[in-house]
XYZ file of C-alpha atoms in Angstrom:
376
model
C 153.684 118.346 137.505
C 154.370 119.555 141.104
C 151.973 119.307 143.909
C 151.224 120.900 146.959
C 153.449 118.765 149.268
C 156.897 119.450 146.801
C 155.687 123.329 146.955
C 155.720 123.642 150.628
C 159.077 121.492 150.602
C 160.562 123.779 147.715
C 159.412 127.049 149.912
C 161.076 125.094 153.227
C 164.438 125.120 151.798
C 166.983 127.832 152.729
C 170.632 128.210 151.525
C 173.126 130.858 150.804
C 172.326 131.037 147.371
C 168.914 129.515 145.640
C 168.428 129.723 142.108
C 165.017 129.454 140.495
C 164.727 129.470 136.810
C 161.750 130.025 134.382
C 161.129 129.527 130.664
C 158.420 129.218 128.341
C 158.826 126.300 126.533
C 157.046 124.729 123.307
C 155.030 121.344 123.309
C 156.157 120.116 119.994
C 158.478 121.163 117.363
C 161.039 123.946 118.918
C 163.690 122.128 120.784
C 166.378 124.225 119.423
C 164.018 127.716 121.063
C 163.544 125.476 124.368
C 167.537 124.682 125.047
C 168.640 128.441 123.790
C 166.571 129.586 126.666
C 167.458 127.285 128.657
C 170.962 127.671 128.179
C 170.494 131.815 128.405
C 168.784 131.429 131.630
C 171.935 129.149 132.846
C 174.368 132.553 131.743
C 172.118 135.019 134.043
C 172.415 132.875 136.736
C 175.768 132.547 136.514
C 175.962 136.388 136.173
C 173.705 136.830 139.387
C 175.970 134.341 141.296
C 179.045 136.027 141.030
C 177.613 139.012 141.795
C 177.084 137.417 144.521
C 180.791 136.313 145.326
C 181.168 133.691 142.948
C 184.474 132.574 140.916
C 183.078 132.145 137.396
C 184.402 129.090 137.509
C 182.774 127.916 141.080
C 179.392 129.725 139.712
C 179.568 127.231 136.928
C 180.326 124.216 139.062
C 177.184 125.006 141.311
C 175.143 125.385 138.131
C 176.462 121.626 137.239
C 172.768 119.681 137.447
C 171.339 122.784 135.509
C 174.127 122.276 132.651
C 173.402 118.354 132.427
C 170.115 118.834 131.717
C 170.893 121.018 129.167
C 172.489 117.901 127.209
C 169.875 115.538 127.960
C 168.300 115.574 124.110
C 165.604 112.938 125.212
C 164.366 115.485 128.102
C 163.721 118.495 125.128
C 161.605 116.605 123.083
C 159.360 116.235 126.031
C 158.256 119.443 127.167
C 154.818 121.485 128.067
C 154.047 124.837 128.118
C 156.991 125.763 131.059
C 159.810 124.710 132.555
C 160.554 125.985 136.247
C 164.331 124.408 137.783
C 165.263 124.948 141.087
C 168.825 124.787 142.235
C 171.051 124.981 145.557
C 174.297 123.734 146.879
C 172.043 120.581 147.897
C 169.416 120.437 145.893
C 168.070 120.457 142.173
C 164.833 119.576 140.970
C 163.120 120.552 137.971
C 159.167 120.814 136.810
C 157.399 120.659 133.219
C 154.758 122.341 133.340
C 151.423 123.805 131.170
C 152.221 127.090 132.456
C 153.332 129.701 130.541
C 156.133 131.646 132.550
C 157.856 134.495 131.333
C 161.649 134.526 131.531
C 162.719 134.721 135.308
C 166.012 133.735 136.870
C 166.255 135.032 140.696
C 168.835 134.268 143.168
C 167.880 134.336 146.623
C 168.540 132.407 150.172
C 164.965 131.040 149.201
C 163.680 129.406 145.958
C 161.147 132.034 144.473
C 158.111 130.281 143.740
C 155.296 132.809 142.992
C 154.915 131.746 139.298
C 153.619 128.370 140.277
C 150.995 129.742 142.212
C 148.961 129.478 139.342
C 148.842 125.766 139.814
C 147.204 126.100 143.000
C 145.555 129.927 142.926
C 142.496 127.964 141.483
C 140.127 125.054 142.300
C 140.650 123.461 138.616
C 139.411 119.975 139.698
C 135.952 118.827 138.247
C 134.070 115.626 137.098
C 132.296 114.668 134.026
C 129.397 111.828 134.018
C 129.280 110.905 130.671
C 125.525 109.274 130.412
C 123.350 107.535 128.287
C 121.005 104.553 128.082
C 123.422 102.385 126.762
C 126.285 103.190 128.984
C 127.993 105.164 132.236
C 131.398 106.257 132.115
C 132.753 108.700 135.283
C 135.781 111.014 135.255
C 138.241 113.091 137.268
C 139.515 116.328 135.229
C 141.440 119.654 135.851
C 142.878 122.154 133.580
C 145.620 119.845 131.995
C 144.045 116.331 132.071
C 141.017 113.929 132.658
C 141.631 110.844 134.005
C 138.468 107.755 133.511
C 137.562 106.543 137.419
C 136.536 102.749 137.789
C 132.704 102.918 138.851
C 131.703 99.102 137.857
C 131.044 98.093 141.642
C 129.072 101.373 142.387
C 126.445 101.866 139.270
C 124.923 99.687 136.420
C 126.210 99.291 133.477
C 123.726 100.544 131.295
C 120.072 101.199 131.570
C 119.209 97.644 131.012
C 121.216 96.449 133.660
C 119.508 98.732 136.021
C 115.692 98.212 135.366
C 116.366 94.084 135.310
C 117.934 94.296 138.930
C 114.301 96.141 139.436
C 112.089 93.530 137.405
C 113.704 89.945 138.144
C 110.849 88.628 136.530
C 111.498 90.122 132.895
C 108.278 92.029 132.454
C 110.768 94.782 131.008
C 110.406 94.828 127.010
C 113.003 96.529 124.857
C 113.427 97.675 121.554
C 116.083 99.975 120.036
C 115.208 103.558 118.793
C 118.169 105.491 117.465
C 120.507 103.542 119.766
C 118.712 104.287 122.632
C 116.876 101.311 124.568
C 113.453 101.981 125.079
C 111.540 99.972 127.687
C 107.861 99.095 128.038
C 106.020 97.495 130.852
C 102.455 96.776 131.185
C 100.925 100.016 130.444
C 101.665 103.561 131.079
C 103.487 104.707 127.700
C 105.638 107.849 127.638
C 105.080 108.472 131.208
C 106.313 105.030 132.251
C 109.245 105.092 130.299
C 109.861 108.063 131.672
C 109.888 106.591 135.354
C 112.295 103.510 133.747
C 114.567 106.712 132.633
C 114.584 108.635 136.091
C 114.690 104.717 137.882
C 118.062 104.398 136.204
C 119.305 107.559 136.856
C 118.526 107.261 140.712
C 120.325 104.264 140.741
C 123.733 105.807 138.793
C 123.427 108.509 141.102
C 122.944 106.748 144.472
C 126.092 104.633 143.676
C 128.292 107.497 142.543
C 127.525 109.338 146.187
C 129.019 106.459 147.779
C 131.891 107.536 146.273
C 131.721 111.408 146.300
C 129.504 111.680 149.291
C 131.974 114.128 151.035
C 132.842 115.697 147.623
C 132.462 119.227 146.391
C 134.114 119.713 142.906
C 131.800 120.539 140.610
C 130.458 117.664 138.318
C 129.440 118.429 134.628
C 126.740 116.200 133.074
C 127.531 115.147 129.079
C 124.290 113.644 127.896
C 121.722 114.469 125.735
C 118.657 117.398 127.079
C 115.643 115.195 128.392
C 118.715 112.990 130.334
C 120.303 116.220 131.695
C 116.595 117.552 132.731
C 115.459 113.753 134.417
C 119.156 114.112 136.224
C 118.909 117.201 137.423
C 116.011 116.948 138.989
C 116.772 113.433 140.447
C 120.754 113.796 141.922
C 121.861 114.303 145.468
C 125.457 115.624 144.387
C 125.044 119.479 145.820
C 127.609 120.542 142.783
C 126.012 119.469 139.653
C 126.561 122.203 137.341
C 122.951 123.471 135.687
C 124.446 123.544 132.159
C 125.347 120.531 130.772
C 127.646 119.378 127.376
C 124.525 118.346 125.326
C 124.466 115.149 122.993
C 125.206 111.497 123.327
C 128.705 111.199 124.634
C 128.947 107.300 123.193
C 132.116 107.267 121.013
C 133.174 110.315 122.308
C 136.810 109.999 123.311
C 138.245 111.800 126.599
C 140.526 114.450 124.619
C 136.956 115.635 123.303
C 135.236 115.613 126.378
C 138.059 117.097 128.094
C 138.016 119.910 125.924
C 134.549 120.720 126.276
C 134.543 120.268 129.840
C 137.102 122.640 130.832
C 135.212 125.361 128.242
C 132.639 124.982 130.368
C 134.679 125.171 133.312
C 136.283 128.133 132.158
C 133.063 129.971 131.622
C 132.362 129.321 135.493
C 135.707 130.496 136.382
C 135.219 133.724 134.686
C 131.575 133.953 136.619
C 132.857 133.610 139.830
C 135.857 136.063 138.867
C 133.192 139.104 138.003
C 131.459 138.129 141.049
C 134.520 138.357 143.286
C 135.291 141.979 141.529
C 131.492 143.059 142.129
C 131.802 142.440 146.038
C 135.399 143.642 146.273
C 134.402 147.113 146.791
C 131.660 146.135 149.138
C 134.752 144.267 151.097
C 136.836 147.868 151.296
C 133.883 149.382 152.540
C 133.784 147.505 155.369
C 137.476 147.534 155.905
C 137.645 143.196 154.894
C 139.881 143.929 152.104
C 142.709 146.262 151.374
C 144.637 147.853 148.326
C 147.656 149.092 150.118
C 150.924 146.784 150.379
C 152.558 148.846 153.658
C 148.799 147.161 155.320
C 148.574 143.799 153.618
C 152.288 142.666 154.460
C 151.877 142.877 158.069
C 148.402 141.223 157.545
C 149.844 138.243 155.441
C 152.372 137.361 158.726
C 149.117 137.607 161.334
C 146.867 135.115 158.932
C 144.656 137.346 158.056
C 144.416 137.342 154.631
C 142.271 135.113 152.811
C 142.854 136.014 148.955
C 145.303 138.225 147.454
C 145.825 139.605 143.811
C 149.415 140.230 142.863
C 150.571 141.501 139.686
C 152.578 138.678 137.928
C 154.808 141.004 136.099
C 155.862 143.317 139.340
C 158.421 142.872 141.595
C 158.291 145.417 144.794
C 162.108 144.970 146.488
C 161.946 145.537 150.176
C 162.254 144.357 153.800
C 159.596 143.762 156.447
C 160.269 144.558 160.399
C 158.611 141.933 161.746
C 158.993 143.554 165.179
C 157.945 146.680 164.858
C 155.304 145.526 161.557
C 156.792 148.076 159.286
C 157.432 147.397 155.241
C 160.176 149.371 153.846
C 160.443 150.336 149.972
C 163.888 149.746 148.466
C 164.194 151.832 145.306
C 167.215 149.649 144.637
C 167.922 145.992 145.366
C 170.100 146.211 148.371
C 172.078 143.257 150.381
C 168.944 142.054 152.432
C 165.959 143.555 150.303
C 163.952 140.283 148.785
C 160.700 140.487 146.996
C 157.793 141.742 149.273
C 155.052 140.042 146.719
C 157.259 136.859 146.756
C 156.891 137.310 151.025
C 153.412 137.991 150.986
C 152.635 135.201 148.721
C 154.307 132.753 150.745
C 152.474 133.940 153.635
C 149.306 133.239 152.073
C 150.045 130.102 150.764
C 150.890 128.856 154.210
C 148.040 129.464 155.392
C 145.611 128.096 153.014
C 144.491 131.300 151.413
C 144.366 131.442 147.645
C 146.807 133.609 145.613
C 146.166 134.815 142.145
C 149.365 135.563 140.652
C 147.593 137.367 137.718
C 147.980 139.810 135.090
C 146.848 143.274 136.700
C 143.819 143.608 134.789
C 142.543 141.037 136.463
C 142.507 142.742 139.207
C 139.628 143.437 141.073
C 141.079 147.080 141.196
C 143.641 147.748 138.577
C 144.508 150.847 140.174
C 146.319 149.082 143.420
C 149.678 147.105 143.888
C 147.714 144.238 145.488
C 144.075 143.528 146.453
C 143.753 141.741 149.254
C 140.416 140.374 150.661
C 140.826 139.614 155.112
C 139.301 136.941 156.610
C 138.306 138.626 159.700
């Protein structure tokens, strides 16, 4: 995995020559596919380096790191859905990822970096309580993974824990129904049990915002309906997703709730997505958005932009006069043209916008090189 601090160090680096290689690569059972491609992405670079001045020879000494990793066998069986490798006359590191990339080797003074930006473009990160009477388990997800967080010091155990830290006398009775606990106290039938059920709940909930008090993620609740309904309508957490993954999560492992979790996520994704292309027109309008690349390149450098869509399979070759704001076309790659989607990506990035290197019919308008959305 990378993360956002190894990005803006990868993007920080300058050098006569960067390489930056990607391949799609196979989780399980095509080593021999992975290490041709590999090893075919190794020639091109070689071929783009003495273009670039190189002795063949010399090109394949600066390639070196790339080589050795092409006969590490134990690092092939070990692979994801991408590898990205990054090298310079001081540098090589290398990523596996679960991104599919298609086959790109550039050679720049920079590393090119705008197929990772999927790894950032989005806010993947969620939590899942998984709930029930009989036990509370809390995790951290995104895309790729869910990790289980320790919550023992912050919630009870189960419901029985709970509503005997509320009745230190034992007045509580219990019996099992369907492997749920079901309490009675002195009166009040459903209704009471009811108040046991939402008692517990406040409790789970009060200790969990100790914890994600300043949080924003959203949180998915796995639990059967009348839980989900009693939570709801008791929680504090302002992110708690109104659909929840319905049933009793005991004995279900992470992989499954993982999987159903970022369904659900990915259903909310592709909500907000419509959304954003519903307003986008509203945005040009009222000149907060643009579709033109000779305006949103100057607009990247002053910080304006806030969200750009670039089309993952383009590359526009250019320059930008940073004096004089002016982007210039270059209908061939010339000695200082670079990639002005690579530019205005970085630019972005920088600056905390979001950048969704996409296919281009995701595009809020398909008809445009970019779509850009301003912050002011």
């Amino acid at each position: 995995m990378i993360d956002k601090k190894e990005m803006n160090q990868l993007m920080e680096m300058t050098s006569d020559h960067c390489v930056s290689i990607f391949i799609p690569t196979f989780r399980v059972g095509q080593i021999q596919e992975d290490h041709l491609r590999f090893k075919n992405a190794l020639s091109k670079a070689l071929e783009q380096l003495q273009r670039r001045g190189f002795e063949k020879d010399d090109a394949h000494k600066f390639l070196t790191k790339g080589y050795e990793l092409l006969d590490d066998d134990d690092f092939w069986t070990r692979q994801s859905d991408g590898l990205a490798a990054f090298i310079s006359k001081d540098h090589f590191s290398h990523y596996t990822l679960p991104i599919h990339f298609e086959h790109r080797v550039e050679t720049y003074t920079q590393f090119y970096i705008r197929p990772l930006m999927p790894m950032f473009s989005e806010n993947n990160r969620f939590f899942l309580l998984a709930l029930s009477q009989n036990e509370v388990r809390f995790f951290e997800g995104n895309r790729h993974s869910i990790t289980p967080v320790k919550i023992e010091d912050l919630v009870p155990e189960n419901m029985e824990a709970a509503l005997m830290l509320d009745d230190p006398n034992g007045t509580l009775q219990m019996h099992n129904s369907g492997g749920d606990a079901i309490f009675h106290g002195q009166g009040g039938g459903k209704d009471k049990d009811d108040a046991y059920l939402k008692d517990y709940f406040r409790q789970v909930d009060k200790g969990l915002m100790e914890m994600l008090h300043d949080e924003d993620a959203p949180m998915i609740l796995a639990t059967v309906d009348r839980n989900a309904a009693f939570y709801k309508e008791i929680s504090e957490y302002s992110n708690l997703l109104d659909t929840h993954i319905s049933g009793n999560p005991e004995g279900w492992d992470a992989v499954g709730l993982h999987e159903r979790a970022w369904q659900m996520m990915t259903e909310l994704k592709n909500e907000s997505r419509k959304e954003y292309q519903s307003t986008f027109g509203d945005h040009l309008a009222e000149n907060k958005a643009s579709t033109f690349l000779t305006d949103v390149i100057p607009a990247t450098v002053e910080g304006k932009v806030e969200s750009i869509f670039m089309d993952k399979d383009a590359t526009v070759i250019g320059t930008y006069d940073s004096e004089n704001h002016k982007v210039e076309v270059h209908e061939e790659r010339q000695n200082d043209s670079y990639d002005l989607l690579e530019f205005a990506a970085r630019n972005v990035f920088l600056q905390g916008g979001k950048v969704y290197n996409v296919a281009k019919e995701e595009f809020p308008n398909q008809d445009a090189e970019v779509n850009a959305v301003y912050r002011f």
